Structures are given as structure tokens and as C-alpha cells.
Amino acid sequence: MVEELVIAVIAVICACGLYAMAAARVVKQYERGVVLRLGRLREGIRGPGFTTVIPFVDKLHKVNMQIVTMPVPAQDGITRDNVTVRVDAVIYFKVVDAADAVIRVEDYRFAVSQMAQTSLRSIIGKSDLDDLLSNREKLNQGLELMIDSPSIGWGVQIDRVEIKDVSLPETMKRSMARQAEADRERRARVINADAELQASKKLAEAAEQMSGQPAALQLRLLQTVVAVAAEKNSTLVLPFPVELLRFLERATPGEAAQAVQAVSEVAQATTAPAARPAPDPGPLPDPVPVVDREPEPAAEREPEPAGSPEPWAEPDPDPEALRERLASPDSSPPARPHVQPHV
């Protein structure tokens, strides 16, 4: 009798232990528990800690209340200005009502993901390419409102939506690069033009100051020559005086030719090497003797026309004078004497 009583007590204790193990539940700090008793929602939401349910009668659903980070897959779309782009984003949301997240939607994560993709494609079609690239803050706010409107009834609150990347076709990238290059070139030209304007003003002021003192212009010329010579160049460039050009404009053609010839002689004297002495011409050739012909008989000579010059022959050149002419560097060799025979 006693043994049967002990066995019954042990069986009851084991049954109570098994019941306690089946009914015991632990809800974490970041979770909330939703109890369905025989498929019917219980009003109370189980908080974090130890709680119990009726085994085989109650069913506890744990809902995570943390902020969830969900990437939105890249979506292909056409912007309002007809540019094909590929945009991806990321969405941050959390559950604010555990009962609605369990009862009103089958899978709130999947629902939020699909809503985010649809809203992203919609926002791409309503925006321009420049807005996608530069005005993302406004697009993020619009995208957040589009997703948050239906998710309020699901017990989900959208915390933040961010557009991560906008992928463009290669042709569009090249076009944008050319546009940026042209814009930078335009700004560079404007800066150069502004610099030229400022330099011209400063040069005008300098010319006005130098006009009162001609020596200042000469000193500036010498400084320029020194600066050019300091580079160890083989060629030295000297400025051409403007006064000479003005003189040539006022001068007559003869005076202008003389002035130009003088300038060229000075330039040749400063740049051309020293003239070498002319080589020795050597012994002079023997002069060609004049051949004296006997006069022909008067009967056989043809009559000369009236007014014709008398026949002549060049006299023999002087050997000493011919040697002096050949020895001078500016002289040319004398022509050989030509003897015209008397017919």
C-alpha cells in the first residue's frame, strides 16, 4: 500500500514537472510575446522575462522589437528625363505593435521589402537624373513617406531610408565627363581672361609711369636683356625700337631704304664673323696682243654705211693696275680684252 502511494506521488511530481517544462517560456528583453489561445488573440502582451502558457492550448509568438536593417535589391528604371539607371537602397525599420505585426500581415519583413522595391522604382520614374545624383536627401524623405504609409497598419514604423548607389551606363558616364571637362575649361578661360584684364591694367599703369622718365624704359630694357642672357641661351633676342618704325613711316622712300640698309649693316657687323682676307690670285695671265692687220686694197673694201662708228680695239691693260685690282677683296677679276678684227 505504501509502495503504491509512493509511486503515485512520484508520478504526480513527474507530471507536474513535465507540465511546468511545457508551459514555461522566456521572453528576451528586446522581444515581446503575443499569445494565441486556441487561435484567439489574448489581450495581454507578454513582456520580457519568465512567463507560462497552457501547453497544447496557448501558442506564443515572439516578435523582435529591434531596428532591422534591410537592403533593398537594385532596381532598374527610367528617369523622367529618359535615362536608364540602376538604383539600390537600404531601409531601417522597427516593430512598434507586436500584435499588429503578427495578426495584420503574414510576414512583415517580406511585406516591407516588397513595398520598398516598388516605392524605389516609383521614385526613380518621378525624378530627374540630376536629382538622383545631387538631391538625394529630398528623395530619401519622399521614399520614406511612400513606404511608411501602408506599413503603419502592420505595426511597423519606418525609421530611415537611404539611396546607396546610382549606376549609370558607360555612354552616360562619358557624356557627363565631357560636360564636366567643358565646364572646367570654360572656367579656366574666364580666369585667364580676368588675369589678362588685370595684367593689362597694371601694364597701362606701368607705361604711364615710364612715359615721364625715358630712362626707366631703358633700364627695363637692360633688365630684360640680363634676364634672357641668364638662361645661357645661344641666341640673344634684342627688342626692335619702335621709334625707328615711326621714323620709317614719316620718311621718304629713299631715307627709309638708307635707314634699313644701315640697320642691316649694323646687325651683320654684330652677328657675322670677321671677313677673311682674299686668297692670292697667283701670277697674272699674259695679255692678249693686238693683231695688226695689213690694210686691204681700196677696191676690195666694202663701203661703210654713213654714221657707223669707227672700229676700235681695247688697249692692252696695265699689268700693275690689274694686279692691284685682283689683290683687293671687293674687286672682281677683270674681263679678258676682246679684240674686234677689222673686216
Coordinates of C-alpha atoms in Angstrom, one line a residue:
M1 CA 0.0 0.0 0.0
V2 CA 2.8 2.4 0.9
E3 CA 4.7 1.5 -2.1
E4 CA 1.8 2.2 -4.4
L5 CA 1.3 5.6 -2.6
V6 CA 5.0 6.5 -3.1
I7 CA 4.8 5.5 -6.8
A8 CA 1.7 7.7 -7.3
V9 CA 3.3 10.7 -5.6
I10 CA 6.4 10.3 -7.8
A11 CA 4.2 10.1 -10.9
V12 CA 2.3 13.3 -9.9
I13 CA 5.6 15.1 -9.3
C14 CA 6.9 14.0 -12.7
A15 CA 3.7 15.1 -14.4
C16 CA 3.9 18.5 -12.7
G17 CA 7.5 18.8 -13.8
L18 CA 6.6 17.9 -17.4
Y19 CA 3.7 20.4 -17.3
A20 CA 6.0 23.1 -15.9
M21 CA 8.6 22.5 -18.6
A22 CA 5.9 22.6 -21.4
A23 CA 4.3 25.7 -20.0
A24 CA 7.5 27.7 -19.2
R25 CA 8.6 30.4 -21.7
V26 CA 11.4 33.0 -21.6
V27 CA 11.0 36.3 -23.4
K28 CA 14.1 38.3 -24.0
Q29 CA 14.5 42.0 -23.3
Y30 CA 14.2 43.1 -27.0
E31 CA 11.2 40.8 -27.6
R32 CA 7.5 40.8 -26.9
G33 CA 5.3 37.8 -26.7
V34 CA 1.9 37.5 -28.4
V35 CA -0.3 34.7 -27.1
L36 CA -2.9 32.9 -29.2
R37 CA -5.2 30.7 -27.1
L38 CA -7.0 28.2 -29.3
G39 CA -6.3 30.5 -32.3
R40 CA -7.7 33.6 -30.4
L41 CA -5.6 36.6 -29.6
R42 CA -5.1 37.2 -25.9
E43 CA -5.3 40.9 -25.0
G44 CA -2.1 41.0 -22.8
I45 CA 1.3 41.2 -24.5
R46 CA 3.9 39.2 -22.6
G47 CA 6.8 41.3 -21.6
P48 CA 10.5 40.3 -21.2
G49 CA 11.2 37.7 -18.6
F50 CA 9.8 34.3 -17.5
T51 CA 6.2 33.5 -18.4
T52 CA 4.0 30.5 -18.8
V53 CA 1.4 29.3 -21.2
I54 CA -1.1 26.5 -21.3
P55 CA 0.5 23.6 -23.2
F56 CA -1.3 22.4 -26.3
V57 CA -3.7 25.3 -25.8
D58 CA -1.7 28.5 -26.0
K59 CA 0.8 29.4 -28.7
L60 CA 3.4 32.1 -28.0
H61 CA 4.8 34.2 -30.9
K62 CA 7.9 36.2 -30.1
V63 CA 8.3 39.5 -32.0
N64 CA 11.7 41.2 -32.3
M65 CA 11.4 44.9 -31.4
Q66 CA 14.9 45.9 -32.6
I67 CA 15.6 48.2 -35.5
V68 CA 16.0 46.0 -38.6
T69 CA 18.5 46.9 -41.4
M70 CA 17.2 45.5 -44.7
P71 CA 19.0 46.1 -48.0
V72 CA 16.7 46.8 -51.0
P73 CA 17.8 45.0 -54.2
A74 CA 19.0 47.2 -57.0
Q75 CA 16.1 48.3 -59.3
D76 CA 16.4 49.2 -63.0
G77 CA 14.3 52.2 -64.0
I78 CA 14.0 55.1 -66.4
T79 CA 14.1 58.6 -65.0
R80 CA 11.8 61.4 -66.0
D81 CA 14.4 62.7 -68.5
N82 CA 14.6 59.2 -70.2
V83 CA 17.9 58.0 -68.7
T84 CA 18.3 54.3 -67.7
V85 CA 19.7 53.9 -64.2
R86 CA 20.1 51.2 -61.6
V87 CA 19.5 52.2 -58.0
D88 CA 19.8 50.3 -54.8
A89 CA 18.9 51.4 -51.2
V90 CA 18.8 50.4 -47.6
I91 CA 15.8 50.7 -45.2
Y92 CA 15.8 50.8 -41.4
F93 CA 12.5 49.9 -39.6
K94 CA 11.2 48.5 -36.3
V95 CA 8.0 46.9 -35.0
V96 CA 6.1 49.2 -32.7
D97 CA 3.0 47.0 -32.2
A98 CA 3.7 43.3 -31.9
A99 CA 0.1 42.2 -32.1
D100 CA -0.5 44.0 -35.4
A101 CA 2.8 42.6 -36.8
V102 CA 1.5 39.1 -36.1
I103 CA -2.2 39.5 -36.9
R104 CA -2.4 42.0 -39.7
V105 CA 0.4 40.8 -42.0
E106 CA 1.7 37.3 -42.7
D107 CA 5.4 38.2 -42.9
Y108 CA 6.1 41.8 -42.1
R109 CA 9.7 41.6 -43.2
F110 CA 8.8 40.3 -46.7
A111 CA 6.0 42.9 -47.0
V112 CA 8.3 45.8 -46.1
S113 CA 10.9 44.5 -48.6
Q114 CA 8.4 44.4 -51.5
M115 CA 7.0 47.8 -50.6
A116 CA 10.4 49.3 -50.6
Q117 CA 11.3 47.9 -54.0
T118 CA 8.0 49.1 -55.5
S119 CA 8.4 52.6 -54.0
L120 CA 12.0 52.8 -55.2
R121 CA 11.0 52.1 -58.8
S122 CA 8.2 54.7 -58.5
I123 CA 10.6 57.3 -57.1
I124 CA 13.0 56.7 -60.0
G125 CA 10.4 57.3 -62.6
K126 CA 9.3 60.6 -60.9
S127 CA 12.8 62.1 -60.6
D128 CA 15.4 63.5 -62.9
L129 CA 18.9 62.2 -63.2
D130 CA 20.3 65.4 -61.5
D131 CA 18.0 64.8 -58.5
L132 CA 19.2 61.2 -58.1
L133 CA 22.8 62.3 -58.2
S134 CA 22.7 65.6 -56.1
N135 CA 19.4 65.9 -54.3
R136 CA 19.2 62.5 -52.5
E137 CA 18.0 63.9 -49.2
K138 CA 14.7 65.0 -50.7
L139 CA 14.3 61.7 -52.5
N140 CA 15.0 59.8 -49.3
Q141 CA 12.3 61.7 -47.5
G142 CA 9.8 61.0 -50.3
L143 CA 10.7 57.3 -50.3
E144 CA 10.3 57.1 -46.6
L145 CA 6.8 58.5 -46.8
M146 CA 5.8 56.2 -49.6
I147 CA 6.9 53.1 -47.6
D148 CA 5.7 54.3 -44.2
S149 CA 2.1 55.0 -45.3
P150 CA 1.0 51.3 -45.7
S151 CA 3.3 49.9 -43.0
I152 CA 1.6 51.8 -40.2
G153 CA -1.3 49.4 -40.3
W154 CA 1.2 46.5 -40.0
G155 CA 2.6 47.7 -36.6
V156 CA 5.8 48.7 -38.4
Q157 CA 7.5 52.1 -38.3
I158 CA 10.0 53.1 -41.0
D159 CA 12.9 54.8 -39.2
R160 CA 15.1 55.8 -42.3
V161 CA 15.6 55.1 -46.0
E162 CA 18.8 55.8 -47.8
I163 CA 19.7 55.5 -51.5
K164 CA 23.1 53.9 -51.6
D165 CA 24.3 53.9 -55.2
V166 CA 23.1 55.1 -58.7
S167 CA 24.7 53.1 -61.5
L168 CA 24.8 54.8 -64.9
P169 CA 25.5 53.4 -68.4
E170 CA 29.0 53.9 -69.8
T171 CA 27.8 56.2 -72.5
M172 CA 26.1 58.5 -69.9
K173 CA 29.3 58.5 -67.8
R174 CA 31.4 59.6 -70.8
S175 CA 28.8 62.3 -71.6
M176 CA 28.9 63.6 -68.0
A177 CA 32.7 63.5 -68.1
R178 CA 32.8 65.6 -71.2
Q179 CA 30.3 68.0 -69.7
A180 CA 32.4 68.4 -66.6
E181 CA 35.5 68.9 -68.7
A182 CA 33.8 71.6 -70.8
D183 CA 32.6 73.4 -67.7
R184 CA 36.1 73.4 -66.2
E185 CA 37.6 74.6 -69.5
R186 CA 35.1 77.4 -69.5
R187 CA 36.0 78.4 -66.0
A188 CA 39.7 78.3 -66.9
R189 CA 39.2 80.6 -69.9
V190 CA 37.2 83.0 -67.7
I191 CA 40.0 83.0 -65.2
N192 CA 42.7 83.6 -67.9
A193 CA 40.6 86.4 -69.4
D194 CA 40.3 88.0 -65.9
A195 CA 44.1 87.6 -65.4
E196 CA 44.7 89.3 -68.8
L197 CA 42.5 92.2 -67.9
Q198 CA 44.2 92.7 -64.6
A199 CA 47.7 92.4 -66.3
S200 CA 46.7 95.0 -69.0
K201 CA 45.6 97.4 -66.3
K202 CA 48.9 97.0 -64.5
L203 CA 50.9 97.4 -67.7
A204 CA 48.9 100.5 -68.6
E205 CA 49.8 102.0 -65.2
A206 CA 53.5 101.0 -65.6
A207 CA 53.6 102.6 -69.1
E208 CA 52.1 105.8 -67.7
Q209 CA 54.8 105.9 -65.0
M210 CA 57.6 105.2 -67.5
S211 CA 56.3 107.8 -70.0
G212 CA 57.5 110.6 -67.7
Q213 CA 61.0 109.1 -67.4
P214 CA 62.5 107.7 -70.6
A215 CA 65.5 106.4 -68.6
A216 CA 63.2 104.0 -66.8
L217 CA 62.2 102.3 -70.1
Q218 CA 65.9 101.9 -71.0
L219 CA 66.6 100.4 -67.6
R220 CA 63.7 98.0 -68.0
L221 CA 65.1 97.0 -71.4
L222 CA 68.5 96.3 -69.9
Q223 CA 66.9 94.2 -67.2
T224 CA 65.1 92.1 -69.8
V225 CA 68.3 91.5 -71.7
V226 CA 70.0 90.4 -68.5
A227 CA 67.2 88.0 -67.7
V228 CA 67.3 86.5 -71.1
A229 CA 71.1 86.1 -71.0
A230 CA 71.0 84.4 -67.6
E231 CA 69.3 81.4 -69.2
K232 CA 72.6 80.5 -71.0
N233 CA 70.9 80.6 -74.4
S234 CA 73.0 80.7 -77.6
T235 CA 70.6 83.3 -79.1
L236 CA 70.1 86.7 -77.6
V237 CA 66.9 88.5 -78.7
L238 CA 67.0 92.3 -78.7
P239 CA 63.8 94.3 -79.0
F240 CA 63.4 96.4 -82.1
P241 CA 63.0 100.1 -81.3
V242 CA 59.5 101.4 -82.1
E243 CA 60.9 104.9 -82.8
L244 CA 62.6 103.5 -85.8
L245 CA 59.3 102.2 -87.2
R246 CA 57.7 105.6 -86.6
F247 CA 60.6 107.3 -88.4
L248 CA 60.2 104.9 -91.4
E249 CA 56.5 105.8 -91.6
R250 CA 57.3 109.5 -91.8
A251 CA 60.4 109.2 -94.0
T252 CA 60.6 109.2 -97.8
P253 CA 61.3 106.0 -99.7
G254 CA 65.0 107.0 -100.2
E255 CA 65.5 107.8 -96.5
A256 CA 63.7 104.6 -95.4
A257 CA 65.9 102.5 -97.7
Q258 CA 69.0 104.1 -96.3
A259 CA 67.8 103.5 -92.7
V260 CA 67.0 99.9 -93.4
Q261 CA 70.4 99.4 -95.0
A262 CA 72.2 101.0 -92.0
V263 CA 70.3 98.7 -89.6
S264 CA 71.1 95.6 -91.6
E265 CA 74.8 96.6 -91.8
V266 CA 74.9 97.1 -88.0
A267 CA 73.2 93.7 -87.5
Q268 CA 75.7 92.0 -89.8
A269 CA 78.6 93.6 -88.1
T270 CA 77.4 92.4 -84.7
T271 CA 76.5 88.9 -85.7
A272 CA 78.6 87.9 -88.8
P273 CA 82.2 86.6 -88.2
A274 CA 85.3 88.6 -89.3
A275 CA 85.9 88.7 -93.0
R276 CA 88.8 86.5 -94.1
P277 CA 91.5 88.0 -96.4
A278 CA 91.1 87.2 -100.1
P279 CA 93.4 84.5 -101.3
D280 CA 96.4 85.3 -103.5
P281 CA 95.3 85.2 -107.2
G282 CA 98.7 84.0 -108.3
P283 CA 100.6 85.1 -111.4
L284 CA 98.6 87.1 -113.9
P285 CA 98.0 85.7 -117.4
D286 CA 99.8 87.2 -120.3
P287 CA 97.9 89.9 -122.1
V288 CA 96.5 89.1 -125.4
P289 CA 98.4 91.0 -128.1
V290 CA 96.6 93.1 -130.5
V291 CA 97.0 91.8 -134.0
D292 CA 97.8 94.4 -136.6
R293 CA 96.4 93.5 -140.0
E294 CA 97.6 95.0 -143.2
P295 CA 95.2 97.3 -144.9
E296 CA 93.3 95.8 -147.7
P297 CA 93.2 97.4 -151.1
A298 CA 90.6 100.1 -151.5
A299 CA 89.0 98.3 -154.4
E300 CA 88.2 95.2 -152.3
R301 CA 87.0 97.0 -149.2
E302 CA 83.2 97.3 -148.9
P303 CA 81.8 100.8 -148.3
E304 CA 80.8 101.5 -144.7
P305 CA 77.4 102.9 -144.0
A306 CA 77.1 106.5 -143.1
G307 CA 77.1 107.3 -139.3
S308 CA 78.7 104.0 -138.3
P309 CA 81.4 104.1 -135.5
E310 CA 84.9 103.6 -136.3
P311 CA 86.3 100.1 -135.5
W312 CA 88.3 100.0 -132.3
A313 CA 90.2 97.6 -130.1
E314 CA 90.6 97.7 -126.3
P315 CA 94.1 98.8 -125.4
D316 CA 96.4 96.5 -123.5
P317 CA 95.7 96.5 -119.7
D318 CA 98.3 97.8 -117.4
P319 CA 99.9 94.8 -115.5
E320 CA 100.4 96.7 -112.3
A321 CA 96.9 98.1 -112.2
L322 CA 95.5 94.7 -112.9
R323 CA 97.5 93.1 -110.1
E324 CA 96.2 95.8 -107.6
R325 CA 92.6 95.2 -108.6
L326 CA 92.9 91.5 -108.1
A327 CA 94.6 91.9 -104.7
S328 CA 91.7 94.0 -103.3
P329 CA 88.9 91.8 -101.6
D330 CA 86.0 93.7 -103.1
S331 CA 87.2 93.6 -106.7
S332 CA 86.2 91.0 -109.3
P333 CA 88.6 89.5 -111.8
P334 CA 88.9 91.8 -114.9
A335 CA 87.4 90.6 -118.1
R336 CA 89.7 89.5 -120.8
P337 CA 90.2 92.1 -123.5
H338 CA 88.3 91.5 -126.6
V339 CA 89.8 92.2 -129.9
Q340 CA 87.5 93.0 -132.8
P341 CA 89.1 92.1 -136.0
H342 CA 88.9 94.6 -138.8
V343 CA 86.9 93.4 -141.8

